[in-house]
C-alpha cells in the first residue's frame, strides 16, 4: 500500500480540522510517521523484561493475528503551546488544552485512520482505543531497565515508536524524535503491508545528550541524572495539577525549554545554552 496517500490524508485532517484549535490555540503541527514489523523481536523483549518492565504487554500479533505493519506516529505540539509552557512551575493553559483536548483530537485521528485502512480492505486495530487496553501507573520508580514493579501497560505508544524507528529516549523518559520530544504519540496495527522503516539508531538513549536540562526544568525534582525519572514523584505532582486545573491536568515542563524540545539536540551544546 502507498504510505504517501495514507500520510497525506492523515496530515490534511490534522492541519485542517477545526478540532485541532482550542480557544484560538493550534495544538499540533504536521505529524511524523514510521512503519515497523509486528514480528520485530523487540516486542517480545519488552514483555520478557529484557528491555523494559512491561509484563502485561499484548504483542502486535495478539492484537491482530493477520497484522503486517505497526504504524507509529508523533504529533509535535506547536510553538505556541511549547512557548507558553516554558515559564512557571505549573502547566500553561495552552499545554493543558494540548494534553486533554489534544488527546481527544488524536482519538478522532485514530478513528479516521482506521476507517481509511478498513476502506482499503485492511483490518486494523488501535490498541489505545481497545477494550483490552489498560495501564497501571504509580507502582514505583522505574527505568527502562528495572526489574522491579513499575508502570506497566498492555500497549506502550513510546516503546512502539522506538521499535518502529521514530526516536530514542531521554532522561525524562520521553521519546526524542527529529521534531523533538514535546508532543503526543499514537499507533495502529494493521493488515496493510506498508514498506517498513529501519531504525537508524542502536542505543536506547542515542539522541539524548545527557545534558541535564530536563532535570532543572522539573518543578518537583523527579528526574535524576543516574536513574532518570521517578514516576512516583511525577505522578503525585500530576495528581496535584488535576486538583488545581480539573477537569484538565498535565505538566510537561521537562519537555519545554530544553535542547530536545523540537529537534534532536546538538551534542556539542551544553545545557546552559538551551
Short mmCIF file of N, CA and C in Angstrom, two decimals, residues 29-183:
data_model
loop_
_atom_site.label_atom_id
_atom_site.label_comp_id
_atom_site.label_asym_id
_atom_site.label_seq_id
_atom_site.Cartn_x
_atom_site.Cartn_y
_atom_site.Cartn_z
N UNK A 29 1.31 20.43 15.13
CA UNK A 29 1.92 20.64 13.83
C UNK A 29 1.74 19.38 12.98
N UNK A 30 2.33 19.38 11.80
CA UNK A 30 2.28 18.21 10.92
C UNK A 30 2.96 17.01 11.59
N UNK A 31 2.45 15.80 11.37
CA UNK A 31 2.92 14.62 12.09
C UNK A 31 4.15 13.96 11.48
N UNK A 32 4.71 13.05 12.25
CA UNK A 32 5.72 12.12 11.77
C UNK A 32 5.12 10.72 11.78
N UNK A 33 5.48 9.89 10.80
CA UNK A 33 5.02 8.50 10.76
C UNK A 33 6.21 7.58 10.53
N UNK A 34 6.19 6.42 11.17
CA UNK A 34 7.14 5.36 10.86
C UNK A 34 6.40 4.03 10.87
N UNK A 35 6.99 3.03 10.22
CA UNK A 35 6.32 1.75 9.99
C UNK A 35 7.26 0.61 10.36
N UNK A 36 6.79 -0.26 11.25
CA UNK A 36 7.61 -1.36 11.71
C UNK A 36 6.95 -2.71 11.50
N UNK A 37 7.72 -3.75 11.78
CA UNK A 37 7.23 -5.12 11.63
C UNK A 37 6.55 -5.59 12.91
N UNK A 38 5.38 -6.20 12.82
CA UNK A 38 4.71 -6.71 14.02
C UNK A 38 5.41 -7.90 14.65
N UNK A 39 6.37 -8.49 13.94
CA UNK A 39 7.10 -9.63 14.50
C UNK A 39 8.52 -9.24 14.89
N UNK A 40 8.79 -7.95 15.01
CA UNK A 40 10.09 -7.50 15.50
C UNK A 40 10.33 -8.12 16.87
N UNK A 41 11.48 -8.73 17.07
CA UNK A 41 11.77 -9.44 18.31
C UNK A 41 11.79 -8.53 19.53
N UNK A 42 11.92 -7.23 19.32
CA UNK A 42 11.99 -6.32 20.45
C UNK A 42 10.67 -6.25 21.22
N UNK A 43 9.54 -6.51 20.57
CA UNK A 43 8.26 -6.54 21.30
C UNK A 43 8.27 -7.65 22.35
N UNK A 44 8.78 -8.82 21.96
CA UNK A 44 8.86 -9.92 22.92
C UNK A 44 9.86 -9.60 24.01
N UNK A 45 10.94 -8.89 23.66
CA UNK A 45 11.92 -8.48 24.67
C UNK A 45 11.29 -7.60 25.73
N UNK A 46 10.39 -6.71 25.30
CA UNK A 46 9.70 -5.85 26.26
C UNK A 46 8.89 -6.69 27.24
N UNK A 47 8.17 -7.65 26.69
CA UNK A 47 7.32 -8.49 27.52
C UNK A 47 8.14 -9.37 28.47
N UNK A 48 9.31 -9.79 28.01
CA UNK A 48 10.18 -10.65 28.81
C UNK A 48 11.09 -9.87 29.75
N UNK A 49 10.89 -8.56 29.81
CA UNK A 49 11.67 -7.68 30.69
C UNK A 49 13.14 -7.59 30.29
N UNK A 50 13.42 -7.88 29.03
CA UNK A 50 14.81 -7.74 28.59
C UNK A 50 15.14 -6.28 28.30
N UNK A 51 14.12 -5.50 27.94
CA UNK A 51 14.34 -4.09 27.63
C UNK A 51 13.54 -3.17 28.55
N UNK A 52 12.42 -3.64 29.06
CA UNK A 52 11.58 -2.81 29.93
C UNK A 52 10.69 -3.71 30.75
N UNK A 53 10.07 -3.12 31.76
CA UNK A 53 9.19 -3.90 32.61
C UNK A 53 7.74 -3.77 32.12
N UNK A 54 7.39 -4.50 31.09
CA UNK A 54 6.04 -4.47 30.53
C UNK A 54 5.50 -5.90 30.42
N UNK A 55 5.34 -6.59 31.55
CA UNK A 55 4.90 -7.99 31.51
C UNK A 55 3.49 -8.18 30.97
N UNK A 56 2.67 -7.11 31.02
CA UNK A 56 1.30 -7.21 30.54
C UNK A 56 1.15 -6.86 29.07
N UNK A 57 2.28 -6.55 28.42
CA UNK A 57 2.24 -6.14 27.02
C UNK A 57 1.55 -7.18 26.15
N UNK A 58 0.61 -6.74 25.34
CA UNK A 58 0.00 -7.59 24.32
C UNK A 58 0.78 -7.38 23.03
N UNK A 59 1.29 -8.46 22.48
CA UNK A 59 2.12 -8.37 21.28
C UNK A 59 1.28 -8.00 20.06
N UNK A 60 1.90 -7.36 19.05
CA UNK A 60 1.13 -6.94 17.87
C UNK A 60 0.29 -8.04 17.24
N UNK A 61 0.85 -9.24 17.12
CA UNK A 61 0.11 -10.35 16.51
C UNK A 61 -1.01 -10.87 17.41
N UNK A 62 -0.94 -10.51 18.71
CA UNK A 62 -2.02 -10.86 19.62
C UNK A 62 -3.16 -9.85 19.52
N UNK A 63 -2.81 -8.63 19.19
CA UNK A 63 -3.85 -7.63 18.92
C UNK A 63 -4.57 -7.95 17.62
N UNK A 64 -3.78 -8.36 16.61
CA UNK A 64 -4.34 -8.65 15.28
C UNK A 64 -3.47 -9.72 14.63
N UNK A 65 -3.99 -10.94 14.58
CA UNK A 65 -3.19 -12.08 14.11
C UNK A 65 -2.74 -11.92 12.67
N UNK A 66 -3.49 -11.18 11.87
CA UNK A 66 -3.16 -11.01 10.45
C UNK A 66 -2.33 -9.76 10.20
N UNK A 67 -1.83 -9.13 11.26
CA UNK A 67 -1.11 -7.86 11.13
C UNK A 67 0.14 -7.99 10.27
N UNK A 68 0.38 -6.97 9.46
CA UNK A 68 1.58 -6.90 8.63
C UNK A 68 2.43 -5.66 8.93
N UNK A 69 1.81 -4.68 9.61
CA UNK A 69 2.53 -3.44 9.89
C UNK A 69 2.09 -2.84 11.22
N UNK A 70 3.06 -2.34 11.97
CA UNK A 70 2.77 -1.47 13.12
C UNK A 70 3.11 -0.04 12.68
N UNK A 71 2.14 0.85 12.81
CA UNK A 71 2.35 2.25 12.45
C UNK A 71 2.53 3.05 13.73
N UNK A 72 3.60 3.82 13.79
CA UNK A 72 3.83 4.71 14.93
C UNK A 72 3.79 6.15 14.44
N UNK A 73 3.10 7.00 15.19
CA UNK A 73 3.01 8.40 14.81
C UNK A 73 3.36 9.33 15.96
N UNK A 74 3.81 10.52 15.61
CA UNK A 74 4.13 11.56 16.59
C UNK A 74 3.53 12.87 16.11
N UNK A 75 2.78 13.51 17.00
CA UNK A 75 2.21 14.82 16.72
C UNK A 75 2.93 15.87 17.57
N UNK A 76 3.80 16.67 16.96
CA UNK A 76 4.51 17.70 17.74
C UNK A 76 3.56 18.81 18.15
N UNK A 77 3.73 19.31 19.35
CA UNK A 77 2.98 20.49 19.76
C UNK A 77 3.52 21.72 19.01
N UNK A 78 2.65 22.67 18.77
CA UNK A 78 3.05 23.89 18.07
C UNK A 78 3.95 24.75 18.94
N UNK A 79 4.61 25.69 18.31
CA UNK A 79 5.45 26.65 19.03
C UNK A 79 4.63 27.42 20.06
N UNK A 80 3.39 27.74 19.75
CA UNK A 80 2.53 28.47 20.68
C UNK A 80 2.34 27.69 21.98
N UNK A 81 2.13 26.39 21.87
CA UNK A 81 1.95 25.55 23.05
C UNK A 81 3.26 25.42 23.81
N UNK A 82 4.33 25.16 23.09
CA UNK A 82 5.63 24.94 23.73
C UNK A 82 6.14 26.21 24.41
N UNK A 83 6.01 27.33 23.74
CA UNK A 83 6.49 28.60 24.30
C UNK A 83 5.75 28.94 25.59
N UNK A 84 4.44 28.74 25.58
CA UNK A 84 3.64 29.06 26.77
C UNK A 84 4.06 28.24 27.98
N UNK A 85 4.51 27.00 27.73
CA UNK A 85 4.82 26.10 28.84
C UNK A 85 6.27 26.20 29.32
N UNK A 86 7.04 27.10 28.75
CA UNK A 86 8.43 27.25 29.19
C UNK A 86 8.54 28.00 30.51
N UNK A 87 7.54 28.76 30.86
CA UNK A 87 7.61 29.55 32.07
C UNK A 87 6.76 28.99 33.20
N UNK A 88 7.11 29.35 34.42
CA UNK A 88 6.31 28.98 35.59
C UNK A 88 6.51 27.55 36.04
N UNK A 89 5.96 27.25 37.21
CA UNK A 89 6.06 25.91 37.79
C UNK A 89 4.84 25.04 37.47
N UNK A 90 3.76 25.68 37.04
CA UNK A 90 2.54 24.94 36.70
C UNK A 90 2.34 24.95 35.19
N UNK A 91 1.64 23.96 34.70
CA UNK A 91 1.39 23.85 33.27
C UNK A 91 0.63 25.07 32.75
N UNK A 92 1.05 25.57 31.60
CA UNK A 92 0.34 26.67 30.95
C UNK A 92 -1.02 26.20 30.47
N UNK A 93 -1.95 27.13 30.36
CA UNK A 93 -3.29 26.78 29.89
C UNK A 93 -3.23 26.12 28.52
N UNK A 94 -2.33 26.64 27.66
CA UNK A 94 -2.19 26.08 26.32
C UNK A 94 -1.75 24.61 26.37
N UNK A 95 -0.87 24.30 27.33
CA UNK A 95 -0.41 22.92 27.47
C UNK A 95 -1.53 22.01 27.96
N UNK A 96 -2.35 22.52 28.87
CA UNK A 96 -3.48 21.73 29.37
C UNK A 96 -4.46 21.42 28.26
N UNK A 97 -4.72 22.39 27.39
CA UNK A 97 -5.56 22.13 26.22
C UNK A 97 -4.93 21.05 25.35
N UNK A 98 -3.62 21.19 25.13
CA UNK A 98 -2.92 20.24 24.26
C UNK A 98 -2.94 18.83 24.83
N UNK A 99 -2.85 18.74 26.15
CA UNK A 99 -2.81 17.42 26.79
C UNK A 99 -4.17 16.74 26.78
N UNK A 100 -5.25 17.47 27.07
CA UNK A 100 -6.56 16.85 27.23
C UNK A 100 -7.38 16.92 25.94
N UNK A 101 -7.68 18.13 25.47
CA UNK A 101 -8.40 18.24 24.20
C UNK A 101 -7.57 17.67 23.05
N UNK A 102 -6.24 17.78 23.20
CA UNK A 102 -5.35 17.23 22.17
C UNK A 102 -5.48 15.73 22.06
N UNK A 103 -5.59 15.04 23.20
CA UNK A 103 -5.74 13.59 23.15
C UNK A 103 -7.09 13.20 22.55
N UNK A 104 -8.13 13.98 22.84
CA UNK A 104 -9.43 13.72 22.23
C UNK A 104 -9.35 13.85 20.71
N UNK A 105 -8.57 14.83 20.25
CA UNK A 105 -8.38 15.01 18.81
C UNK A 105 -7.62 13.83 18.21
N UNK A 106 -6.61 13.35 18.94
CA UNK A 106 -5.86 12.18 18.46
C UNK A 106 -6.79 10.97 18.32
N UNK A 107 -7.70 10.80 19.25
CA UNK A 107 -8.64 9.69 19.16
C UNK A 107 -9.48 9.80 17.89
N UNK A 108 -9.84 11.02 17.51
CA UNK A 108 -10.57 11.23 16.25
C UNK A 108 -9.68 10.85 15.07
N UNK A 109 -8.41 11.22 15.15
CA UNK A 109 -7.46 10.87 14.09
C UNK A 109 -7.33 9.36 13.96
N UNK A 110 -7.25 8.66 15.09
CA UNK A 110 -7.11 7.21 15.08
C UNK A 110 -8.33 6.54 14.45
N UNK A 111 -9.49 7.05 14.75
CA UNK A 111 -10.71 6.51 14.16
C UNK A 111 -10.75 6.77 12.66
N UNK A 112 -10.30 7.95 12.25
CA UNK A 112 -10.28 8.27 10.82
C UNK A 112 -9.29 7.35 10.09
N UNK A 113 -8.11 7.16 10.68
CA UNK A 113 -7.12 6.29 10.06
C UNK A 113 -7.60 4.86 9.97
N UNK A 114 -8.29 4.39 11.00
CA UNK A 114 -8.84 3.04 10.99
C UNK A 114 -9.86 2.88 9.88
N UNK A 115 -10.75 3.87 9.73
CA UNK A 115 -11.75 3.84 8.67
C UNK A 115 -11.09 3.85 7.29
N UNK A 116 -10.03 4.63 7.17
CA UNK A 116 -9.30 4.69 5.89
C UNK A 116 -8.73 3.31 5.54
N UNK A 117 -8.04 2.69 6.49
CA UNK A 117 -7.40 1.41 6.22
C UNK A 117 -8.41 0.29 6.00
N UNK A 118 -9.47 0.31 6.79
CA UNK A 118 -10.51 -0.71 6.58
C UNK A 118 -11.22 -0.51 5.25
N UNK A 119 -11.27 0.76 4.81
CA UNK A 119 -11.82 1.04 3.49
C UNK A 119 -10.98 0.47 2.37
N UNK A 120 -9.73 0.16 2.66
CA UNK A 120 -8.82 -0.49 1.70
C UNK A 120 -8.80 -2.00 1.94
N UNK A 121 -9.81 -2.49 2.68
CA UNK A 121 -9.94 -3.92 3.00
C UNK A 121 -8.78 -4.44 3.85
N UNK A 122 -8.28 -3.58 4.71
CA UNK A 122 -7.20 -3.97 5.62
C UNK A 122 -7.69 -3.85 7.06
N UNK A 123 -7.91 -4.96 7.71
CA UNK A 123 -8.36 -4.93 9.09
C UNK A 123 -7.31 -4.19 9.93
N UNK A 124 -7.77 -3.41 10.90
CA UNK A 124 -6.88 -2.53 11.66
C UNK A 124 -7.37 -2.44 13.10
N UNK A 125 -6.40 -2.40 14.02
CA UNK A 125 -6.70 -2.29 15.45
C UNK A 125 -5.95 -1.08 16.01
N UNK A 126 -6.62 -0.35 16.89
CA UNK A 126 -6.00 0.74 17.64
C UNK A 126 -5.90 0.28 19.09
N UNK A 127 -4.73 -0.15 19.55
CA UNK A 127 -4.62 -0.66 20.93
C UNK A 127 -5.13 0.30 21.99
N UNK A 128 -4.81 1.57 21.85
CA UNK A 128 -5.18 2.54 22.89
C UNK A 128 -6.68 2.76 23.01
N UNK A 129 -7.44 2.40 21.97
CA UNK A 129 -8.89 2.55 21.99
C UNK A 129 -9.62 1.23 22.19
N UNK A 130 -8.85 0.17 22.38
CA UNK A 130 -9.43 -1.15 22.53
C UNK A 130 -9.87 -1.40 23.97
N UNK A 131 -10.90 -2.24 24.14
CA UNK A 131 -11.34 -2.62 25.48
C UNK A 131 -10.28 -3.46 26.20
N UNK A 132 -9.31 -3.97 25.44
CA UNK A 132 -8.24 -4.77 26.04
C UNK A 132 -7.06 -3.91 26.50
N UNK A 133 -7.18 -2.60 26.27
CA UNK A 133 -6.09 -1.72 26.71
C UNK A 133 -6.28 -1.34 28.17
N UNK A 134 -5.22 -1.47 28.94
CA UNK A 134 -5.23 -0.94 30.30
C UNK A 134 -3.80 -0.61 30.70
N UNK A 135 -3.68 0.31 31.63
CA UNK A 135 -2.36 0.67 32.14
C UNK A 135 -2.44 0.83 33.63
N UNK A 136 -1.34 0.54 34.29
CA UNK A 136 -1.23 0.70 35.74
C UNK A 136 -0.05 1.62 35.99
N UNK A 137 -0.31 2.73 36.65
CA UNK A 137 0.74 3.70 36.93
C UNK A 137 0.96 3.83 38.43
N UNK A 138 1.98 4.59 38.77
CA UNK A 138 2.28 4.89 40.16
C UNK A 138 2.53 3.63 40.98
N UNK A 139 3.29 2.70 40.42
CA UNK A 139 3.61 1.46 41.13
C UNK A 139 5.04 1.44 41.63
N UNK A 140 5.77 2.53 41.41
CA UNK A 140 7.16 2.55 41.86
C UNK A 140 8.04 3.22 40.83
N UNK A 141 9.18 3.65 41.26
CA UNK A 141 10.11 4.29 40.36
C UNK A 141 10.63 3.29 39.35
N UNK A 142 10.67 3.70 38.09
CA UNK A 142 11.14 2.74 37.09
C UNK A 142 12.00 3.40 36.03
N UNK A 143 12.85 2.61 35.48
CA UNK A 143 13.65 2.98 34.33
C UNK A 143 13.38 1.91 33.27
N UNK A 144 13.83 2.16 32.07
CA UNK A 144 13.64 1.13 31.04
C UNK A 144 14.21 -0.20 31.50
N UNK A 145 15.24 -0.18 32.34
CA UNK A 145 15.99 -1.40 32.61
C UNK A 145 15.65 -2.06 33.94
N UNK A 146 14.75 -1.46 34.75
CA UNK A 146 14.49 -2.03 36.06
C UNK A 146 13.67 -3.30 35.97
N UNK A 147 13.88 -4.16 36.94
CA UNK A 147 13.13 -5.41 37.00
C UNK A 147 12.03 -5.36 38.05
N UNK A 148 12.04 -4.32 38.89
CA UNK A 148 11.02 -4.21 39.94
C UNK A 148 9.70 -3.75 39.39
N UNK A 149 8.70 -3.66 40.29
CA UNK A 149 7.40 -3.19 39.87
C UNK A 149 7.49 -1.75 39.38
N UNK A 150 6.73 -1.43 38.35
CA UNK A 150 6.78 -0.11 37.77
C UNK A 150 5.54 0.10 36.93
N UNK A 151 5.55 1.17 36.18
CA UNK A 151 4.49 1.40 35.21
C UNK A 151 4.40 0.19 34.29
N UNK A 152 3.20 -0.26 34.05
CA UNK A 152 3.04 -1.34 33.09
C UNK A 152 1.77 -1.12 32.29
N UNK A 153 1.68 -1.72 31.14
CA UNK A 153 0.56 -1.47 30.25
C UNK A 153 0.45 -2.61 29.25
N UNK A 154 -0.73 -2.75 28.66
CA UNK A 154 -0.90 -3.74 27.60
C UNK A 154 -0.37 -3.23 26.27
N UNK A 155 -0.09 -1.92 26.19
CA UNK A 155 0.49 -1.34 24.97
C UNK A 155 1.18 -0.04 25.34
N UNK A 156 2.34 0.21 24.81
CA UNK A 156 3.08 1.43 25.09
C UNK A 156 3.36 2.18 23.79
N UNK A 157 2.80 3.38 23.67
CA UNK A 157 3.00 4.17 22.46
C UNK A 157 4.47 4.53 22.27
N UNK A 158 5.13 4.91 23.36
CA UNK A 158 6.54 5.32 23.25
C UNK A 158 7.44 4.17 22.84
N UNK A 159 7.23 3.00 23.43
CA UNK A 159 8.09 1.86 23.10
C UNK A 159 7.82 1.38 21.68
N UNK A 160 6.55 1.41 21.28
CA UNK A 160 6.24 1.05 19.90
C UNK A 160 6.92 2.01 18.93
N UNK A 161 6.91 3.30 19.26
CA UNK A 161 7.55 4.30 18.40
C UNK A 161 9.06 4.07 18.33
N UNK A 162 9.67 3.71 19.46
CA UNK A 162 11.10 3.41 19.47
C UNK A 162 11.40 2.21 18.56
N UNK A 163 10.61 1.17 18.68
CA UNK A 163 10.83 -0.04 17.89
C UNK A 163 10.65 0.24 16.40
N UNK A 164 9.69 1.08 16.06
CA UNK A 164 9.40 1.37 14.65
C UNK A 164 10.38 2.36 14.03
N UNK A 165 11.25 2.96 14.87
CA UNK A 165 12.29 3.83 14.31
C UNK A 165 12.01 5.31 14.43
N UNK A 166 11.08 5.70 15.31
CA UNK A 166 10.70 7.11 15.39
C UNK A 166 11.67 7.95 16.21
N UNK A 167 12.34 7.35 17.20
CA UNK A 167 13.26 8.12 18.02
C UNK A 167 13.78 7.32 19.19
N UNK A 168 14.58 7.96 20.03
CA UNK A 168 15.16 7.30 21.20
C UNK A 168 14.78 8.08 22.46
N UNK A 169 14.98 7.45 23.61
CA UNK A 169 14.53 8.01 24.87
C UNK A 169 15.50 9.05 25.43
N UNK A 170 14.95 9.89 26.32
CA UNK A 170 15.74 10.86 27.06
C UNK A 170 15.65 10.58 28.55
N UNK A 171 16.35 11.35 29.35
CA UNK A 171 16.34 11.16 30.80
C UNK A 171 14.93 11.26 31.37
N UNK A 172 14.10 12.11 30.77
CA UNK A 172 12.74 12.31 31.26
C UNK A 172 11.80 11.18 30.83
N UNK A 173 12.34 10.22 30.10
CA UNK A 173 11.61 9.06 29.59
C UNK A 173 10.66 9.41 28.46
N UNK A 174 10.76 10.63 27.94
CA UNK A 174 10.07 10.96 26.71
C UNK A 174 10.87 10.44 25.54
N UNK A 175 10.26 10.42 24.36
CA UNK A 175 10.95 9.94 23.16
C UNK A 175 11.36 11.14 22.31
N UNK A 176 12.64 11.20 21.98
CA UNK A 176 13.17 12.30 21.18
C UNK A 176 13.11 11.93 19.71
N UNK A 177 12.31 12.65 18.94
CA UNK A 177 12.19 12.43 17.50
C UNK A 177 12.92 13.55 16.76
N UNK A 178 12.92 13.49 15.45
CA UNK A 178 13.55 14.57 14.69
C UNK A 178 12.78 15.88 14.82
N UNK A 179 11.54 15.80 15.33
CA UNK A 179 10.77 17.01 15.66
C UNK A 179 10.68 17.22 17.17
N UNK A 180 11.60 16.62 17.89
CA UNK A 180 11.70 16.86 19.32
C UNK A 180 10.91 15.91 20.18
N UNK A 181 10.72 16.32 21.43
CA UNK A 181 10.13 15.47 22.45
C UNK A 181 8.74 15.95 22.87
N UNK A 182 8.43 17.22 22.60
CA UNK A 182 7.17 17.81 23.06
C UNK A 182 6.05 17.49 22.09
N UNK A 183 5.22 16.52 22.46
CA UNK A 183 4.11 16.13 21.60
C UNK A 183 3.46 14.86 22.12
#
